[in-house]
CSV table of C-alpha atoms in Angstrom, one decimal:
chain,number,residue,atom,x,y,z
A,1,UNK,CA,-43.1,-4.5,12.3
A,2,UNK,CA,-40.9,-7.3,10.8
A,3,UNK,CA,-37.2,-6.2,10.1
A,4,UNK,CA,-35.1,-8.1,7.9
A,5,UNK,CA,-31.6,-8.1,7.5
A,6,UNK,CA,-28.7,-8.1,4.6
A,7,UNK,CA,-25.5,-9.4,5.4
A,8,UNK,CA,-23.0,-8.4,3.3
A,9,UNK,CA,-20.4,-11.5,3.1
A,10,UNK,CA,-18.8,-10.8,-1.0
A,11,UNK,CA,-15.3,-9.1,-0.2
A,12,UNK,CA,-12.2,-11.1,-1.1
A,13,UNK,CA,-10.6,-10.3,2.2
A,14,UNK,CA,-7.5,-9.2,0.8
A,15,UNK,CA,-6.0,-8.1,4.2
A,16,UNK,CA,-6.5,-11.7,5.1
A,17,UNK,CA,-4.4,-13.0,2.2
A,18,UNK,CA,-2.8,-15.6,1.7
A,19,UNK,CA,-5.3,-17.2,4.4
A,20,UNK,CA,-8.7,-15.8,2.2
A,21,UNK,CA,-6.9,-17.6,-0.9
A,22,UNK,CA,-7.9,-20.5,0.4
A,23,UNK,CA,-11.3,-20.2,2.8
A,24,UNK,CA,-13.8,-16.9,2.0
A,25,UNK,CA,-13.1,-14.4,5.2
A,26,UNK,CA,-16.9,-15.3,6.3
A,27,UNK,CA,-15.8,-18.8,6.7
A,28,UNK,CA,-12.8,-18.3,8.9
A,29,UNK,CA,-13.3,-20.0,12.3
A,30,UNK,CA,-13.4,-18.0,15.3
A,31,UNK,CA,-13.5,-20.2,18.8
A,32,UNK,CA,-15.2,-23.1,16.9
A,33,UNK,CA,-17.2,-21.1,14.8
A,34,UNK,CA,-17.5,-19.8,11.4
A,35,UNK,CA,-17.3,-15.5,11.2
A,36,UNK,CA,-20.6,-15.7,9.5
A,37,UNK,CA,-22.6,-18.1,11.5
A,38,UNK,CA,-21.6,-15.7,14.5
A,39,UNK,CA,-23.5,-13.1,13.3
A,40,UNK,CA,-26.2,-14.7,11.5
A,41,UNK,CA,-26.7,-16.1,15.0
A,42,UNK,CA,-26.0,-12.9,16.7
A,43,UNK,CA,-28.9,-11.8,14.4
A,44,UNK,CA,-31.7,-14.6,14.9
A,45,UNK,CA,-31.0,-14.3,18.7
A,46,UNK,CA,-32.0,-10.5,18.0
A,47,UNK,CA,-35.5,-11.7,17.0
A,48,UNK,CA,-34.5,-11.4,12.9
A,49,UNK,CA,-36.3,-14.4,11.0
A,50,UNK,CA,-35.3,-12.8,7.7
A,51,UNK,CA,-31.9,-12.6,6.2
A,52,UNK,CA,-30.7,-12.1,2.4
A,53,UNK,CA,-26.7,-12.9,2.4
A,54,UNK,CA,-24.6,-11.3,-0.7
A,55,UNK,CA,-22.1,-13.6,-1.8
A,56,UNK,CA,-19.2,-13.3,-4.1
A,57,UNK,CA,-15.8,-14.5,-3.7
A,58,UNK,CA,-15.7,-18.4,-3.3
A,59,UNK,CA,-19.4,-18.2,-3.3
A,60,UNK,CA,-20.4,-21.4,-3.8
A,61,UNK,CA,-18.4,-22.4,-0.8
A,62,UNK,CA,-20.4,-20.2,1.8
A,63,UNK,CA,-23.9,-20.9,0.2
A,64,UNK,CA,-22.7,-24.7,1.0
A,65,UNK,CA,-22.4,-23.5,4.5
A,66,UNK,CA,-25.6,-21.6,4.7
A,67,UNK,CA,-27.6,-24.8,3.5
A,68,UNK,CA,-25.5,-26.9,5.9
A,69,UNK,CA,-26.8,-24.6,8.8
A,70,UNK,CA,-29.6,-26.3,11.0
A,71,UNK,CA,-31.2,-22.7,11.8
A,72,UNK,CA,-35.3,-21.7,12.1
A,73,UNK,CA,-34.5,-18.5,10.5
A,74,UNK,CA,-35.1,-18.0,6.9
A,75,UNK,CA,-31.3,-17.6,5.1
A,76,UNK,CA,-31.4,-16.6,1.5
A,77,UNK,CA,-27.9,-16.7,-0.1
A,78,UNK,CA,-27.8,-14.8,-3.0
A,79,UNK,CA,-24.6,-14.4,-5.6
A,80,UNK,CA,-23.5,-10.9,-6.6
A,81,UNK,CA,-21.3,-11.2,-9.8
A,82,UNK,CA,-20.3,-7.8,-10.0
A,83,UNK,CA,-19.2,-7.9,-6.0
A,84,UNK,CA,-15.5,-6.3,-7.0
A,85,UNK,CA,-17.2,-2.9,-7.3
A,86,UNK,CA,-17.7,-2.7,-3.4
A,87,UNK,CA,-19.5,-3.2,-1.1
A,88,UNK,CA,-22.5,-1.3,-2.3
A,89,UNK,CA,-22.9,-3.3,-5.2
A,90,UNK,CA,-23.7,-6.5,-2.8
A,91,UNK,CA,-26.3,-4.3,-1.0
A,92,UNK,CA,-27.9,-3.1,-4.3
A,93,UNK,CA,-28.3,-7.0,-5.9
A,94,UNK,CA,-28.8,-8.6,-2.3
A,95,UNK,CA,-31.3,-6.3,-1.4
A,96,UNK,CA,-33.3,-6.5,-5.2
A,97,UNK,CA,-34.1,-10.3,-4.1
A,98,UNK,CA,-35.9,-9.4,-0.7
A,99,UNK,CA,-39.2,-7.1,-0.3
A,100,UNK,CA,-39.2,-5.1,2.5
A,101,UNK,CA,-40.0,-1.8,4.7
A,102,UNK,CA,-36.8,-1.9,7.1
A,103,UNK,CA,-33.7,-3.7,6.9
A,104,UNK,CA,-31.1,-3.9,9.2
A,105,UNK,CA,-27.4,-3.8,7.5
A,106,UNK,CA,-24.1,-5.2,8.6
A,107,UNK,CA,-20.8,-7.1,7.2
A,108,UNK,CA,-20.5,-10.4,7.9
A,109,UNK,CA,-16.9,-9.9,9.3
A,110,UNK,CA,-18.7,-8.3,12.2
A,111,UNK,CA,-18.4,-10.0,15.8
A,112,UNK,CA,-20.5,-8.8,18.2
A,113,UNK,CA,-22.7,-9.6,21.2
A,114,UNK,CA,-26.1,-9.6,20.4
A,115,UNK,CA,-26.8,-6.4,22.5
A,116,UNK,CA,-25.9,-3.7,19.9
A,117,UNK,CA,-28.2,-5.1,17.1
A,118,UNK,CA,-31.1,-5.4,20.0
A,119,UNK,CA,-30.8,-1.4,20.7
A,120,UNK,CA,-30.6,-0.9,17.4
A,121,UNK,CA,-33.4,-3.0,16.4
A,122,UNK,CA,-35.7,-2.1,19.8
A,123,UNK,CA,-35.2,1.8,19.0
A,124,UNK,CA,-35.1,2.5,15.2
A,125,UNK,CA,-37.3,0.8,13.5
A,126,UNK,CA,-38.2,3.1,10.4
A,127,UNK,CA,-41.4,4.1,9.3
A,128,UNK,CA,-42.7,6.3,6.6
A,129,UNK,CA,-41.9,9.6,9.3
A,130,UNK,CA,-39.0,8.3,10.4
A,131,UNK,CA,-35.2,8.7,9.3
A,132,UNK,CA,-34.1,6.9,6.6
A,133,UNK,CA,-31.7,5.5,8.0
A,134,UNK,CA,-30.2,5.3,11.9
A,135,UNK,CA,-26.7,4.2,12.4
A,136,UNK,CA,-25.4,2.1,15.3
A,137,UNK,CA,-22.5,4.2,16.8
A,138,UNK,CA,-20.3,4.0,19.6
A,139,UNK,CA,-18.0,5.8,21.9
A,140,UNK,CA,-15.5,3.5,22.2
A,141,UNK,CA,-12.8,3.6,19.2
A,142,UNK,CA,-13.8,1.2,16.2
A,143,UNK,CA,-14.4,1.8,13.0
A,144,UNK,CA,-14.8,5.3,11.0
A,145,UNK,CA,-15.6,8.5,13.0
A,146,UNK,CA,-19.3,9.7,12.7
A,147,UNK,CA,-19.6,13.3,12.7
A,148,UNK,CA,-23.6,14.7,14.0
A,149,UNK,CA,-25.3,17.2,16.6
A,150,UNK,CA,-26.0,16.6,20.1
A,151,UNK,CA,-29.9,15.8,18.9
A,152,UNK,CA,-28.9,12.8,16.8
A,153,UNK,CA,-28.6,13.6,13.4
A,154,UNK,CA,-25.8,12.4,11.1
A,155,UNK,CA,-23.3,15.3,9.5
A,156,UNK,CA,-21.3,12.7,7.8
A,157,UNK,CA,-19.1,9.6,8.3
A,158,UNK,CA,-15.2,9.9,7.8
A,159,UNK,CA,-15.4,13.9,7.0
A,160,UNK,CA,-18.1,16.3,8.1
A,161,UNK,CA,-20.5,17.0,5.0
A,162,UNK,CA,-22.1,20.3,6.8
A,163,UNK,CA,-18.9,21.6,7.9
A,164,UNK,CA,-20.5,22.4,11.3
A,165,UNK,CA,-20.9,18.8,13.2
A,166,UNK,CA,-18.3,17.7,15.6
A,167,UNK,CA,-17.4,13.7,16.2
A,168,UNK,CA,-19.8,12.3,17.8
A,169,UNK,CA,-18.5,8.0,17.9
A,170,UNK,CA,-17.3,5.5,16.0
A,171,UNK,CA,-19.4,3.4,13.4
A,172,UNK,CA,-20.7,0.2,15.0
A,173,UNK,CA,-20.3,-1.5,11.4
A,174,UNK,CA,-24.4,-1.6,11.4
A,175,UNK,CA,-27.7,0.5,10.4
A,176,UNK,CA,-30.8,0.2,10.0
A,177,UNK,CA,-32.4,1.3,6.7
A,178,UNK,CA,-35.6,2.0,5.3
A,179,UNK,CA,-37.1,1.4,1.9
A,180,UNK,CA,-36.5,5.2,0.8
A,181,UNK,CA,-32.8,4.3,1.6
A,182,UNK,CA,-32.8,1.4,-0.8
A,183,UNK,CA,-34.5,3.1,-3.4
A,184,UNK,CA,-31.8,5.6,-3.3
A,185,UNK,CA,-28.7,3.3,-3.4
A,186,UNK,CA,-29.3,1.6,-7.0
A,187,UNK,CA,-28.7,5.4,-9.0
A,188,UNK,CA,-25.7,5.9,-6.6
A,189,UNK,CA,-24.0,2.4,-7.6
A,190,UNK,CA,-24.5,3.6,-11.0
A,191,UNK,CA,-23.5,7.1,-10.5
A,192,UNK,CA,-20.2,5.5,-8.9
A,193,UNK,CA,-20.1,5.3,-5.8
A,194,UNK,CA,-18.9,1.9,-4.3
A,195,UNK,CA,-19.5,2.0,-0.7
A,196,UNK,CA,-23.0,2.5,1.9
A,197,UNK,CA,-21.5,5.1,4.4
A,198,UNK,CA,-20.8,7.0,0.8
A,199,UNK,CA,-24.6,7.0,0.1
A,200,UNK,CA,-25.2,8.0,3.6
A,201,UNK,CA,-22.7,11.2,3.1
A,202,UNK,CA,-24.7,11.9,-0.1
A,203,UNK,CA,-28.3,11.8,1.7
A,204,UNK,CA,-27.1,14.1,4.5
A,205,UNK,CA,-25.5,16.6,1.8
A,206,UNK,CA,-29.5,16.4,0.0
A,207,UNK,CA,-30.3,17.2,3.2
A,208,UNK,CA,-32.0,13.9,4.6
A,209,UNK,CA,-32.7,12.7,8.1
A,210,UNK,CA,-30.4,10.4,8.7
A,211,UNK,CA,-29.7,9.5,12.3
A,212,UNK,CA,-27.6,8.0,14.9
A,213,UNK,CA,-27.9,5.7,18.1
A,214,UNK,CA,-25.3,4.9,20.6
A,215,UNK,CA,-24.9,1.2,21.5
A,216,UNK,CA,-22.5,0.4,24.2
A,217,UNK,CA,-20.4,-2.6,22.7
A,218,UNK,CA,-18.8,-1.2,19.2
A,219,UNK,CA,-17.9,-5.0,18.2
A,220,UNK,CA,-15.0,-6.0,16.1
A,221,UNK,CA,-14.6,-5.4,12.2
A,222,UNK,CA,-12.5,-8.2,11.4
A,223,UNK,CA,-10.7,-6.9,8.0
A,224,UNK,CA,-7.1,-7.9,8.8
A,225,UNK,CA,-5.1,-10.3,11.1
A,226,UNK,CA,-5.1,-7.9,14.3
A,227,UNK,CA,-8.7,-7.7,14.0
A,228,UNK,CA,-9.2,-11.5,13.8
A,229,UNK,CA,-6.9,-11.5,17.2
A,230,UNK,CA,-9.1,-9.0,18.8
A,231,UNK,CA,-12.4,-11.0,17.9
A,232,UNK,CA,-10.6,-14.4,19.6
A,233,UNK,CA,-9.7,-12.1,22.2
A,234,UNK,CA,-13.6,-10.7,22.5
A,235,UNK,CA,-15.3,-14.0,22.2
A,236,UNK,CA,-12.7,-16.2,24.6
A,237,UNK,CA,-13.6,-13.4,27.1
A,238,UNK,CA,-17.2,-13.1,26.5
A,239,UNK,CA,-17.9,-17.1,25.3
A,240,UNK,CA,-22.1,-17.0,25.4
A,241,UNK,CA,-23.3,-20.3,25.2
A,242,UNK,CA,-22.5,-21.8,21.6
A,243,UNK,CA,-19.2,-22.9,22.8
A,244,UNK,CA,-19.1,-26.4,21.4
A,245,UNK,CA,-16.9,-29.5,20.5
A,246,UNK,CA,-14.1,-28.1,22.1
A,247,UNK,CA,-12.5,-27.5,25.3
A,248,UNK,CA,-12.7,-23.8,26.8
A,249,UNK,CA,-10.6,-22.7,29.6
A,250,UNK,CA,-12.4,-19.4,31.4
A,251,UNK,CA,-10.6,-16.6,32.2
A,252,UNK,CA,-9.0,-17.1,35.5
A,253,UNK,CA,-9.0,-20.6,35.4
A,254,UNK,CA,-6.1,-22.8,34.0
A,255,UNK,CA,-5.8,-26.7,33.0
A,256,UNK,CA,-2.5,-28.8,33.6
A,257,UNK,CA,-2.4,-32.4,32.3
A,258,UNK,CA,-0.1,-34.7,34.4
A,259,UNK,CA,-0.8,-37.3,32.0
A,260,UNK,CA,-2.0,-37.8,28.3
A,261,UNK,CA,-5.6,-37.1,27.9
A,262,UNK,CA,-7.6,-38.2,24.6
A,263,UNK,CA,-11.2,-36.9,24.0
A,264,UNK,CA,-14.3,-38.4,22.0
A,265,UNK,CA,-14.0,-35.1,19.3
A,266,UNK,CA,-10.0,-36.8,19.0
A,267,UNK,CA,-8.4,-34.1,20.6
A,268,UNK,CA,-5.5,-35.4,22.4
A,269,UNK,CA,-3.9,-33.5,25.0
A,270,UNK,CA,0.0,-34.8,25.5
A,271,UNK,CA,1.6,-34.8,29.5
A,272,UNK,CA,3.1,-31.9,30.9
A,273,UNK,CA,0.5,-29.3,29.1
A,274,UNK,CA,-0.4,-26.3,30.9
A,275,UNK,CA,-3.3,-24.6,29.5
A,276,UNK,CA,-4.2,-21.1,30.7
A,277,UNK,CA,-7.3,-19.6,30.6
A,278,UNK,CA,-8.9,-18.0,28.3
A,279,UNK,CA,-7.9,-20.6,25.8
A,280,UNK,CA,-10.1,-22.9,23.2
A,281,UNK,CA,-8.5,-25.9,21.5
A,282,UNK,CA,-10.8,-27.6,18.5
A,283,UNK,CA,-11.6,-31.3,17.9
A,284,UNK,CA,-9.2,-33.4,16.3
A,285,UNK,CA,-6.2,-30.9,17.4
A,286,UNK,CA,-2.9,-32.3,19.7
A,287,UNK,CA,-0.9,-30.5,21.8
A,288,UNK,CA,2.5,-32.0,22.5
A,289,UNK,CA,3.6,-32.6,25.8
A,290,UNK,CA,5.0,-29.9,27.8
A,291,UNK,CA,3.6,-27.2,26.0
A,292,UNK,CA,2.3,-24.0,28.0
A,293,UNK,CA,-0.5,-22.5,25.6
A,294,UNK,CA,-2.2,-19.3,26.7
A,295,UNK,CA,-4.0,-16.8,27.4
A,296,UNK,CA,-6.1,-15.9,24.4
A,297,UNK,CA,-5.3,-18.8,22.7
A,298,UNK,CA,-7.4,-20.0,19.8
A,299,UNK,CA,-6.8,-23.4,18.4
A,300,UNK,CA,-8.7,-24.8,15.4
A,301,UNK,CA,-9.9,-28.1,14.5
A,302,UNK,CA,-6.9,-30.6,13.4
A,303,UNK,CA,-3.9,-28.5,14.1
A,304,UNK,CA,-1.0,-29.8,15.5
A,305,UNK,CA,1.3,-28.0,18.1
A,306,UNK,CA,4.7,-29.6,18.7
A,307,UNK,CA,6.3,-30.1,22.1
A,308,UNK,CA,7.8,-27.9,24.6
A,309,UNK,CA,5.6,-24.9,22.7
A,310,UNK,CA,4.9,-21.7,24.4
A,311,UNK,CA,2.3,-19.7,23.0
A,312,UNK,CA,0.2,-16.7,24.3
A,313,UNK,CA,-2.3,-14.4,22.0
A,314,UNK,CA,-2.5,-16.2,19.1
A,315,UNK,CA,-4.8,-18.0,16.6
A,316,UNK,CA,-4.2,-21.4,14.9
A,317,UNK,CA,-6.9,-21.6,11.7
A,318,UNK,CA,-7.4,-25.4,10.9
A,319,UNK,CA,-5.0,-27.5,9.5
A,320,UNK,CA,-2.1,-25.3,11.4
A,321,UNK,CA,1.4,-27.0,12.3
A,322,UNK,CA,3.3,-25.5,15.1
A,323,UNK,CA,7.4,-26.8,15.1
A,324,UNK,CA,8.7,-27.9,18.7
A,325,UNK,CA,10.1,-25.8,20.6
A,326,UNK,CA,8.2,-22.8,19.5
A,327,UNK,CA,7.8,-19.2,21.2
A,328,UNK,CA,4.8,-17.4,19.7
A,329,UNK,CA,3.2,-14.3,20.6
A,330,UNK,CA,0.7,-12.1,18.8
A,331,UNK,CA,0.9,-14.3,15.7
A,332,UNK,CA,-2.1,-16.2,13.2
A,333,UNK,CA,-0.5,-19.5,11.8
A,334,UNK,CA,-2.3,-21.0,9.1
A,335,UNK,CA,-1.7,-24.1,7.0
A,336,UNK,CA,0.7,-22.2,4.9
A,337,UNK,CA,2.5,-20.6,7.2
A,338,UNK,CA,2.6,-17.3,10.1
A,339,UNK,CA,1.6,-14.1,10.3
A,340,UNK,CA,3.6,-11.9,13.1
A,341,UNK,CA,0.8,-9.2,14.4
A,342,UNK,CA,2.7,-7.6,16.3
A,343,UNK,CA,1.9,-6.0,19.8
């Protein structure tokens, strides 16, 4: 059975602002690589050849980067011009644009490894007797709490619909869905509802089999700055092999540069760095000399650190300038500015 996906890329990522004013949340650049070409990746490598995207805010911008993508997998990028309602809205008009039996659903602000969508996909694939609909959940803490029984049935996500279910896991911020799901979701959006675990709540109060799955890696909802420090975080530990253009330190392992060093991509490295692993540093970026920069260090194409910089934990999106002399810790900087975290 062929399973498509929907990827649902429309939000305006206003915990991200002002960094989402700028660049769409599924184009921000994680280790080298856009949020959305993670998991559209993450996805193909999962054996999906068919995806429908949901665009809105700054959509012409990341259906330019869906056509720039040199990918076998069939990408459809389709605009959803009512996307402010939520998130169901950009499910409802991305899904109207594809035909299909099963569907597997997830954000595009989602990094994972490619392990949780391959359990899910492997083990829930929904037929006509099936659920209509089996949620990816995990044990570890992540997004909202799932409530169900011990023989995998869903009693509600956020509250307990039944009033009899206990927590089961966290929300894996994916499902798979059938047709019957679908057909359901269009009357809710116009009924009000806004968001797809709200349709889920509705199906189990009708009493409809909707299940659950436990995957082992829970991934990483990126939907404000401490979740785009855990995702560097998650990826510098756990690199795969699409590390590219840029130099990666490994965990454990650490770089110092006695003198200058000045790469093909124009990253130039100035003496006296110390580079501890895991780090990333993008092409066309400089680090001035006698800067100490990591662990968990991201650095994105064409920023600029000055010297004598110390830095741990952090993430500098493109274009970011870094004063000499800096401490930084737990922070994003961005072209405008920094964002302090916090521990």
């Amino acid at each position: 059975m062929t399973i498509h996906a929907v990827v649902l890329a429309a939000g305006e990522g206003l915990r991200l602002r002002p960094v989402t004013e700028v660049t769409p949340k599924p184009l921000l650049p994680v280790v080298g690589r856009t949020l959305l070409a993670r998991i559209l990746a993450s996805l193909q490598t999962a054996g999906i050849t068919d995806i429908v995207v949901g665009t809105g805010w700054k959509h012409e911008r990341v259906a330019e980067h869906i056509a720039s993508m040199q990918t076998d997998v069939t990408i459809h990028s389709v605009y959803v011009s009512d996307y402010k309602i939520g998130p169901l809205a950009t499910f409802v008009r991305a899904s109207q644009q594809s035909t299909f039996t099963t569907a597997l659903v997830c954000p595009a602000d989602y990094v994972s490894d490619v392990s949780p969508l391959d359990t899910l996909i492997a083990q829930s694939a929904c037929e006509e007797d099936c659920p209509v609909a089996v949620m990816a959940v995990s044990r570890h803490a992540g997004g909202s709490v799932v409530f169900g029984t011990d023989d995998g049935r869903v009693c509600g996500i956020g509250h307990d619909v039944t009033g009899s279910a206990s927590p089961v896991g966290y929300s894996a911020m994916s499902m798979i869905v059938s047709s019957r799901f679908v057909a359901s979701c269009g009357p809710a959006l116009g009924n009000g509802l806004t968001h797809v675990w709200q349709v889920v709540n509705m199906m189990v109060e009708q009493g409809r089999d909707v299940r659950y799955l436990y995957v082992g890696n829970p991934g990483i909802d990126v939907d404000d700055f401490r979740g785009l420090l855990d995702a560097v975080r998650h990826i510098l530990l756990n690199p795969g092999p699409d590390i590219a253009g840029g130099l990666y330190v490994p965990d454990g392992d650490s770089m110092k540069f006695r003198t200058a060093l000045s790469s093909p991509s124009r990253t130039v490295i100035e003496a006296g760095v110390e580079i501890v692993g895991p780090a990333y540093v993008g092409p066309g970026s400089r680090i001035g000399a006698s800067c100490r920069v990591g662990p968990f260090v991201s650095i994105e194409r064409n920023s600029v650190v000055g010297n004598q910089v110390e830095v741990h934990d952090a993430v500098f999106l493109p274009g970011s300038t870094v004063s000499p002399s800096s401490t930084l810790s737990n922070v994003v900087v961005h072209s405008q500015g920094t964002v302090y975290v916090g521990d």
